[in-house]
PDB file of C-alpha atoms in Angstrom:
ATOM      1  CA  GLU A   1      -7.003  -3.894  -4.780  1.00  0.00           C
ATOM      2  CA  VAL A   2      -4.700  -2.397  -6.982  1.00  0.00           C
ATOM      3  CA  GLN A   3      -5.580  -2.271 -10.703  1.00  0.00           C
ATOM      4  CA  LEU A   4      -3.675  -1.556 -13.820  1.00  0.00           C
ATOM      5  CA  VAL A   5      -5.402  -1.334 -17.084  1.00  0.00           C
ATOM      6  CA  GLU A   6      -3.629  -1.028 -20.401  1.00  0.00           C
ATOM      7  CA  SER A   7      -5.212  -0.038 -23.951  1.00  0.00           C
ATOM      8  CA  GLY A   8      -4.258   1.308 -27.404  1.00  0.00           C
ATOM      9  CA  GLY A   9      -2.095  -1.163 -28.423  1.00  0.00           C
ATOM     10  CA  VAL A  10      -3.194  -2.099 -32.265  1.00  0.00           C
ATOM     11  CA  VAL A  11      -1.145  -2.974 -35.549  1.00  0.00           C
ATOM     12  CA  VAL A  12       0.690   0.039 -36.928  1.00  0.00           C
ATOM     13  CA  GLN A  13       3.347   0.554 -40.330  1.00  0.00           C
ATOM     14  CA  PRO A  14       6.675   0.721 -39.279  1.00  0.00           C
ATOM     15  CA  GLY A  15       7.512   4.392 -38.808  1.00  0.00           C
ATOM     16  CA  GLY A  16       4.057   4.936 -37.761  1.00  0.00           C
ATOM     17  CA  SER A  17       3.326   6.461 -34.176  1.00  0.00           C
ATOM     18  CA  LEU A  18       1.011   5.296 -31.199  1.00  0.00           C
ATOM     19  CA  ARG A  19      -0.522   6.236 -27.708  1.00  0.00           C
ATOM     20  CA  LEU A  20      -0.817   3.619 -25.208  1.00  0.00           C
ATOM     21  CA  SER A  21      -2.544   4.395 -22.034  1.00  0.00           C
ATOM     22  CA  CYS A  22      -2.880   2.599 -18.631  1.00  0.00           C
ATOM     23  CA  ALA A  23      -5.581   3.707 -16.111  1.00  0.00           C
ATOM     24  CA  ALA A  24      -4.627   3.294 -12.615  1.00  0.00           C
ATOM     25  CA  SER A  25      -7.188   2.342  -9.764  1.00  0.00           C
ATOM     26  CA  GLY A  26      -7.221   1.204  -6.298  1.00  0.00           C
ATOM     27  CA  PHE A  27      -4.222   2.979  -4.766  1.00  0.00           C
ATOM     28  CA  THR A  28      -2.825   6.673  -4.411  1.00  0.00           C
ATOM     29  CA  PHE A  29      -1.619   7.193  -8.010  1.00  0.00           C
ATOM     30  CA  ASP A  30       0.117  10.070  -7.405  1.00  0.00           C
ATOM     31  CA  ASP A  31       2.321   9.101  -4.458  1.00  0.00           C
ATOM     32  CA  TYR A  32       4.483   6.227  -7.326  1.00  0.00           C
ATOM     33  CA  THR A  33       6.534   6.335 -10.105  1.00  0.00           C
ATOM     34  CA  MET A  34       5.317   4.183 -12.999  1.00  0.00           C
ATOM     35  CA  HIS A  35       7.006   1.944 -15.130  1.00  0.00           C
ATOM     36  CA  TRP A  36       6.716   0.360 -18.744  1.00  0.00           C
ATOM     37  CA  VAL A  37       7.737  -2.861 -20.065  1.00  0.00           C
ATOM     38  CA  ARG A  38       7.478  -5.173 -22.628  1.00  0.00           C
ATOM     39  CA  GLN A  39       8.563  -8.582 -23.959  1.00  0.00           C
ATOM     40  CA  GLY A  40       8.835  -9.317 -27.627  1.00  0.00           C
ATOM     41  CA  PRO A  41       6.917 -12.784 -28.800  1.00  0.00           C
ATOM     42  CA  GLY A  42       8.172 -15.472 -27.289  1.00  0.00           C
ATOM     43  CA  GLN A  43      10.844 -13.378 -25.446  1.00  0.00           C
ATOM     44  CA  GLY A  44      12.398 -11.804 -22.494  1.00  0.00           C
ATOM     45  CA  LEU A  45      10.827  -8.871 -20.164  1.00  0.00           C
ATOM     46  CA  GLU A  46      12.739  -5.598 -21.469  1.00  0.00           C
ATOM     47  CA  TRP A  47      12.107  -2.420 -19.130  1.00  0.00           C
ATOM     48  CA  ILE A  48      12.167   0.872 -21.263  1.00  0.00           C
ATOM     49  CA  THR A  49      11.017   3.637 -18.930  1.00  0.00           C
ATOM     50  CA  LEU A  50       9.460   4.653 -15.916  1.00  0.00           C
ATOM     51  CA  ILE A  51       8.256   8.536 -14.373  1.00  0.00           C
ATOM     52  CA  SER A  52       8.438   9.523 -11.329  1.00  0.00           C
ATOM     53  CA  TRP A  53       5.459  10.517  -9.019  1.00  0.00           C
ATOM     54  CA  ASP A  54       5.175  14.808 -10.210  1.00  0.00           C
ATOM     55  CA  GLY A  55       6.866  13.699 -13.938  1.00  0.00           C
ATOM     56  CA  GLY A  56       9.998  15.549 -13.233  1.00  0.00           C
ATOM     57  CA  SER A  57      12.237  12.485 -13.716  1.00  0.00           C
ATOM     58  CA  THR A  58      12.128  10.343 -16.803  1.00  0.00           C
ATOM     59  CA  LYS A  59      14.645   7.740 -17.438  1.00  0.00           C
ATOM     60  CA  TYR A  60      14.592   5.418 -20.803  1.00  0.00           C
ATOM     61  CA  ALA A  61      16.112   2.232 -22.243  1.00  0.00           C
ATOM     62  CA  ASP A  62      18.692   3.275 -24.901  1.00  0.00           C
ATOM     63  CA  SER A  63      15.972   1.039 -27.766  1.00  0.00           C
ATOM     64  CA  VAL A  64      13.674   3.640 -27.431  1.00  0.00           C
ATOM     65  CA  GLN A  65      15.446   6.839 -26.022  1.00  0.00           C
ATOM     66  CA  GLY A  66      14.294   9.687 -28.873  1.00  0.00           C
ATOM     67  CA  ARG A  67      11.581   7.394 -29.919  1.00  0.00           C
ATOM     68  CA  PHE A  68       9.219   7.278 -27.122  1.00  0.00           C
ATOM     69  CA  THR A  69       8.319   9.388 -24.620  1.00  0.00           C
ATOM     70  CA  ILE A  70       6.707   8.669 -20.946  1.00  0.00           C
ATOM     71  CA  SER A  71       3.908  10.761 -19.338  1.00  0.00           C
ATOM     72  CA  ARG A  72       1.368  10.863 -16.755  1.00  0.00           C
ATOM     73  CA  ASP A  73      -1.641  13.026 -15.997  1.00  0.00           C
ATOM     74  CA  ASN A  74      -2.332  12.516 -11.865  1.00  0.00           C
ATOM     75  CA  SER A  75      -5.663  14.122 -12.049  1.00  0.00           C
ATOM     76  CA  LYS A  76      -6.841  11.257 -14.460  1.00  0.00           C
ATOM     77  CA  ASN A  77      -4.921   8.636 -12.638  1.00  0.00           C
ATOM     78  CA  SER A  78      -3.306   7.924 -15.874  1.00  0.00           C
ATOM     79  CA  LEU A  79      -0.245   6.613 -17.465  1.00  0.00           C
ATOM     80  CA  TYR A  80       1.152   7.081 -20.827  1.00  0.00           C
ATOM     81  CA  LEU A  81       3.422   5.950 -23.528  1.00  0.00           C
ATOM     82  CA  GLN A  82       3.918   8.274 -26.840  1.00  0.00           C
ATOM     83  CA  MET A  83       5.619   6.025 -29.398  1.00  0.00           C
ATOM     84  CA  ASP A  84       6.738   7.346 -32.671  1.00  0.00           C
ATOM     85  CA  SER A  85       9.165   6.253 -35.089  1.00  0.00           C
ATOM     86  CA  LEU A  86       7.894   2.271 -34.830  1.00  0.00           C
ATOM     87  CA  ARG A  87      10.650  -0.005 -36.027  1.00  0.00           C
ATOM     88  CA  ALA A  88       9.328  -4.286 -36.183  1.00  0.00           C
ATOM     89  CA  GLU A  89      11.647  -5.075 -32.996  1.00  0.00           C
ATOM     90  CA  ASP A  90       9.240  -3.308 -31.292  1.00  0.00           C
ATOM     91  CA  THR A  91       6.741  -5.416 -31.786  1.00  0.00           C
ATOM     92  CA  ALA A  92       5.681  -6.849 -28.243  1.00  0.00           C
ATOM     93  CA  MET A  93       3.475  -6.963 -25.171  1.00  0.00           C
ATOM     94  CA  TYR A  94       3.582  -3.247 -22.884  1.00  0.00           C
ATOM     95  CA  TYR A  95       3.032  -3.754 -19.582  1.00  0.00           C
ATOM     96  CA  CYS A  96       2.474  -0.661 -17.200  1.00  0.00           C
ATOM     97  CA  ALA A  97       3.503  -1.183 -13.905  1.00  0.00           C
ATOM     98  CA  LYS A  98       3.741   0.322 -10.437  1.00  0.00           C
ATOM     99  CA  ASP A  99       6.439   0.974  -8.416  1.00  0.00           C
ATOM    100  CA  LYS A 100       6.682   0.027  -4.636  1.00  0.00           C
ATOM    101  CA  GLY A 101       7.754   3.103  -3.618  1.00  0.00           C
ATOM    102  CA  GLY A 102      10.284   1.592  -0.859  1.00  0.00           C
ATOM    103  CA  ALA A 103      13.532   2.747  -0.168  1.00  0.00           C
ATOM    104  CA  PHE A 104      17.148   1.485  -2.113  1.00  0.00           C
ATOM    105  CA  PRO A 105      17.481  -1.266  -2.211  1.00  0.00           C
ATOM    106  CA  GLU A 106      13.546  -2.119  -2.058  1.00  0.00           C
ATOM    107  CA  VAL A 107      13.349  -1.247  -5.819  1.00  0.00           C
ATOM    108  CA  TYR A 108      10.740  -3.072  -7.844  1.00  0.00           C
ATOM    109  CA  MET A 109       7.638  -3.270  -9.191  1.00  0.00           C
ATOM    110  CA  ASP A 110       4.714  -4.713  -7.552  1.00  0.00           C
ATOM    111  CA  ALA A 111       1.754  -4.625  -9.662  1.00  0.00           C
ATOM    112  CA  TRP A 112       1.302  -4.911 -13.296  1.00  0.00           C
ATOM    113  CA  GLY A 113      -1.215  -4.756 -15.269  1.00  0.00           C
ATOM    114  CA  LYS A 114      -2.311  -7.687 -18.071  1.00  0.00           C
ATOM    115  CA  GLY A 115      -0.546  -5.968 -21.226  1.00  0.00           C
ATOM    116  CA  THR A 116      -1.447  -4.725 -24.595  1.00  0.00           C
ATOM    117  CA  THR A 117      -0.204  -5.908 -27.779  1.00  0.00           C
ATOM    118  CA  VAL A 118       1.972  -3.333 -30.220  1.00  0.00           C
ATOM    119  CA  THR A 119       2.592  -5.424 -33.532  1.00  0.00           C
ATOM    120  CA  VAL A 120       4.948  -3.117 -36.106  1.00  0.00           C
ATOM    121  CA  SER A 121       4.205  -4.511 -39.581  1.00  0.00           C
ATOM    122  CA  SER A 122       3.204  -3.614 -42.732  1.00  0.00           C
TER     123      SER A 122
ATOM    124  CA  ASP B   1      24.350  -0.947 -18.786  1.00  0.00           C
ATOM    125  CA  ILE B   2      24.886  -4.025 -16.482  1.00  0.00           C
ATOM    126  CA  GLN B   3      24.131  -7.102 -17.408  1.00  0.00           C
ATOM    127  CA  MET B   4      21.686  -9.352 -16.294  1.00  0.00           C
ATOM    128  CA  THR B   5      23.076 -13.621 -17.057  1.00  0.00           C
ATOM    129  CA  GLN B   6      20.597 -16.034 -15.413  1.00  0.00           C
ATOM    130  CA  SER B   7      21.341 -19.896 -15.007  1.00  0.00           C
ATOM    131  CA  PRO B   8      20.203 -22.268 -16.496  1.00  0.00           C
ATOM    132  CA  SER B   9      17.606 -21.242 -19.790  1.00  0.00           C
ATOM    133  CA  SER B  10      15.311 -23.776 -19.032  1.00  0.00           C
ATOM    134  CA  LEU B  11      15.257 -26.881 -15.674  1.00  0.00           C
ATOM    135  CA  SER B  12      12.957 -30.065 -15.508  1.00  0.00           C
ATOM    136  CA  ALA B  13      12.313 -30.815 -12.363  1.00  0.00           C
ATOM    137  CA  SER B  14       9.717 -33.280 -10.585  1.00  0.00           C
ATOM    138  CA  VAL B  15       7.081 -31.911  -7.438  1.00  0.00           C
ATOM    139  CA  GLY B  16       8.749 -32.277  -4.318  1.00  0.00           C
ATOM    140  CA  ASP B  17      12.149 -31.310  -5.610  1.00  0.00           C
ATOM    141  CA  ARG B  18      14.285 -28.363  -4.664  1.00  0.00           C
ATOM    142  CA  VAL B  19      15.590 -26.194  -7.510  1.00  0.00           C
ATOM    143  CA  THR B  20      18.192 -23.640  -7.673  1.00  0.00           C
ATOM    144  CA  ILE B  21      18.324 -20.891 -10.298  1.00  0.00           C
ATOM    145  CA  THR B  22      21.061 -18.197 -10.448  1.00  0.00           C
ATOM    146  CA  CYS B  23      21.515 -14.673 -11.888  1.00  0.00           C
ATOM    147  CA  ARG B  24      25.403 -12.984 -12.321  1.00  0.00           C
ATOM    148  CA  ALA B  25      25.306  -9.312 -12.743  1.00  0.00           C
ATOM    149  CA  SER B  26      27.841  -7.796 -14.542  1.00  0.00           C
ATOM    150  CA  GLN B  27      29.275  -4.956 -11.884  1.00  0.00           C
ATOM    151  CA  ARG B  28      28.198  -4.949  -8.138  1.00  0.00           C
ATOM    152  CA  ILE B  29      24.649  -4.168  -7.594  1.00  0.00           C
ATOM    153  CA  SER B  30      24.619  -4.617  -3.417  1.00  0.00           C
ATOM    154  CA  THR B  31      21.091  -6.838  -2.920  1.00  0.00           C
ATOM    155  CA  SER B  32      19.212  -4.998  -5.800  1.00  0.00           C
ATOM    156  CA  VAL B  33      17.906  -8.376  -7.147  1.00  0.00           C
ATOM    157  CA  ASN B  34      14.431  -8.969  -7.408  1.00  0.00           C
ATOM    158  CA  TRP B  35      12.967 -12.296  -8.938  1.00  0.00           C
ATOM    159  CA  PHE B  36       9.829 -12.277 -10.932  1.00  0.00           C
ATOM    160  CA  GLN B  37       7.263 -15.331 -12.087  1.00  0.00           C
ATOM    161  CA  GLN B  38       5.649 -15.795 -14.979  1.00  0.00           C
ATOM    162  CA  LYS B  39       2.613 -18.074 -16.260  1.00  0.00           C
ATOM    163  CA  PRO B  40       1.782 -18.219 -19.476  1.00  0.00           C
ATOM    164  CA  GLY B  41      -0.364 -15.618 -21.301  1.00  0.00           C
ATOM    165  CA  LYS B  42       0.157 -13.885 -17.668  1.00  0.00           C
ATOM    166  CA  ALA B  43       2.061 -10.683 -16.673  1.00  0.00           C
ATOM    167  CA  PRO B  44       4.636 -11.114 -14.207  1.00  0.00           C
ATOM    168  CA  LYS B  45       4.997 -11.024 -10.189  1.00  0.00           C
ATOM    169  CA  VAL B  46       7.493 -10.576  -8.030  1.00  0.00           C
ATOM    170  CA  VAL B  47       8.364 -13.157  -5.388  1.00  0.00           C
ATOM    171  CA  ILE B  48      11.347 -11.876  -3.704  1.00  0.00           C
ATOM    172  CA  TYR B  49      12.613  -8.463  -3.742  1.00  0.00           C
ATOM    173  CA  ALA B  50      15.954  -6.511  -2.521  1.00  0.00           C
ATOM    174  CA  ALA B  51      17.763 -10.072  -3.234  1.00  0.00           C
ATOM    175  CA  SER B  52      16.487 -11.943  -0.042  1.00  0.00           C
ATOM    176  CA  THR B  53      12.565 -10.572   0.886  1.00  0.00           C
ATOM    177  CA  LEU B  54       9.461 -12.823   0.308  1.00  0.00           C
ATOM    178  CA  GLU B  55       6.827 -10.351  -1.323  1.00  0.00           C
ATOM    179  CA  ILE B  56       3.876 -10.472   0.788  1.00  0.00           C
ATOM    180  CA  GLY B  57       1.335 -13.412  -0.241  1.00  0.00           C
ATOM    181  CA  ALA B  58       4.536 -15.397  -2.029  1.00  0.00           C
ATOM    182  CA  PRO B  59       4.906 -19.043  -0.545  1.00  0.00           C
ATOM    183  CA  SER B  60       7.469 -19.513   1.804  1.00  0.00           C
ATOM    184  CA  ARG B  61       9.437 -22.243  -0.104  1.00  0.00           C
ATOM    185  CA  PHE B  62      10.600 -19.245  -2.303  1.00  0.00           C
ATOM    186  CA  SER B  63      13.651 -18.459  -0.508  1.00  0.00           C
ATOM    187  CA  GLY B  64      16.287 -15.729  -2.377  1.00  0.00           C
ATOM    188  CA  SER B  65      20.004 -15.005  -1.397  1.00  0.00           C
ATOM    189  CA  GLY B  66      23.153 -13.256  -2.537  1.00  0.00           C
ATOM    190  CA  SER B  67      24.852 -10.113  -3.103  1.00  0.00           C
ATOM    191  CA  GLY B  68      27.585  -7.674  -5.068  1.00  0.00           C
ATOM    192  CA  THR B  69      27.201 -10.249  -7.939  1.00  0.00           C
ATOM    193  CA  ASP B  70      25.569 -13.671  -7.804  1.00  0.00           C
ATOM    194  CA  PHE B  71      22.175 -14.356  -6.880  1.00  0.00           C
ATOM    195  CA  THR B  72      19.791 -17.249  -6.088  1.00  0.00           C
ATOM    196  CA  LEU B  73      16.598 -18.227  -6.356  1.00  0.00           C
ATOM    197  CA  THR B  74      15.696 -21.437  -4.660  1.00  0.00           C
ATOM    198  CA  ILE B  75      12.255 -22.983  -4.789  1.00  0.00           C
ATOM    199  CA  SER B  76      12.849 -25.823  -1.431  1.00  0.00           C
ATOM    200  CA  SER B  77       9.462 -27.975  -2.693  1.00  0.00           C
ATOM    201  CA  LEU B  78       8.059 -28.119  -6.359  1.00  0.00           C
ATOM    202  CA  GLN B  79       4.616 -27.868  -6.400  1.00  0.00           C
ATOM    203  CA  PRO B  80       2.450 -27.907  -9.467  1.00  0.00           C
ATOM    204  CA  GLU B  81       1.778 -24.318  -9.635  1.00  0.00           C
ATOM    205  CA  ASP B  82       5.533 -23.269  -9.716  1.00  0.00           C
ATOM    206  CA  PHE B  83       5.921 -24.669 -13.263  1.00  0.00           C
ATOM    207  CA  ALA B  84       6.740 -21.598 -15.094  1.00  0.00           C
ATOM    208  CA  THR B  85       9.385 -18.972 -16.454  1.00  0.00           C
ATOM    209  CA  TYR B  86      11.467 -16.786 -13.829  1.00  0.00           C
ATOM    210  CA  PHE B  87      13.234 -13.909 -14.341  1.00  0.00           C
ATOM    211  CA  CYS B  88      15.916 -11.623 -12.548  1.00  0.00           C
ATOM    212  CA  GLN B  89      16.154  -8.049 -12.746  1.00  0.00           C
ATOM    213  CA  GLN B  90      18.331  -5.660 -11.314  1.00  0.00           C
ATOM    214  CA  SER B  91      17.294  -2.230  -9.671  1.00  0.00           C
ATOM    215  CA  PHE B  92      20.678  -0.654  -9.149  1.00  0.00           C
ATOM    216  CA  ARG B  93      20.747   1.502 -11.758  1.00  0.00           C
ATOM    217  CA  THR B  94      18.763   2.393 -14.869  1.00  0.00           C
ATOM    218  CA  PRO B  95      17.867   0.801 -17.428  1.00  0.00           C
ATOM    219  CA  TYR B  96      16.753  -1.426 -14.833  1.00  0.00           C
ATOM    220  CA  THR B  97      17.791  -4.923 -17.166  1.00  0.00           C
ATOM    221  CA  PHE B  98      15.972  -8.348 -16.689  1.00  0.00           C
ATOM    222  CA  GLY B  99      17.837 -12.050 -17.327  1.00  0.00           C
ATOM    223  CA  GLN B 100      17.382 -13.758 -19.689  1.00  0.00           C
ATOM    224  CA  GLY B 101      14.420 -16.388 -18.031  1.00  0.00           C
ATOM    225  CA  THR B 102      14.943 -20.028 -16.994  1.00  0.00           C
ATOM    226  CA  LYS B 103      11.812 -21.910 -17.838  1.00  0.00           C
ATOM    227  CA  LEU B 104      10.535 -24.316 -15.208  1.00  0.00           C
ATOM    228  CA  GLU B 105       9.230 -27.656 -16.705  1.00  0.00           C
ATOM    229  CA  ILE B 106       7.485 -30.849 -15.228  1.00  0.00           C
ATOM    230  CA  LYS B 107       9.893 -33.761 -15.398  1.00  0.00           C
TER     231      LYS B 107
END
């Protein structure tokens, strides 16, 4: 069974930094692209970043470009999100998600963690 | 960025009703649309991918259609467990944008 468990969410001051982690199990981690998706309180979903199976390719939403960095350690079956220069609008539940790994147009997130909460507040 | 405009934002319906949710993309995106169901306090889960393919394990009362810019999610006969929020998402090009969501409530 695929399992994704996020951790690292806390209350942090504006301008601060935080690193989220996602521990993966139940599948061959280094075969798949991975994503981070966030959801503000009472808000919709926002895709924010992805990383290819080998870490060689990353993509970001404009809202986090230059402030957030996605990375992975395939030897530890772990995904990370380094969040710098945090703002109040980054307050959200952060989900890691596994890509299905299909060919176009079958590109989608087929497994999600339960999420970890980040609150940016003074 | 590709904008996904989803409607309606909320919908009241009864068990057994047929309901349709629509999503319009700001540019042509082939069939690169996925539909997610989210229940309160839970992570989203996919029900339809690539516009019309039913995810393994999703009930057959869910169906999707569309290509280009206009897409629909249909639930043929609502069941109590279907009351949730639904989101469309385009996976044609990053950033993989979502629609605003449709909250499906019991009438």
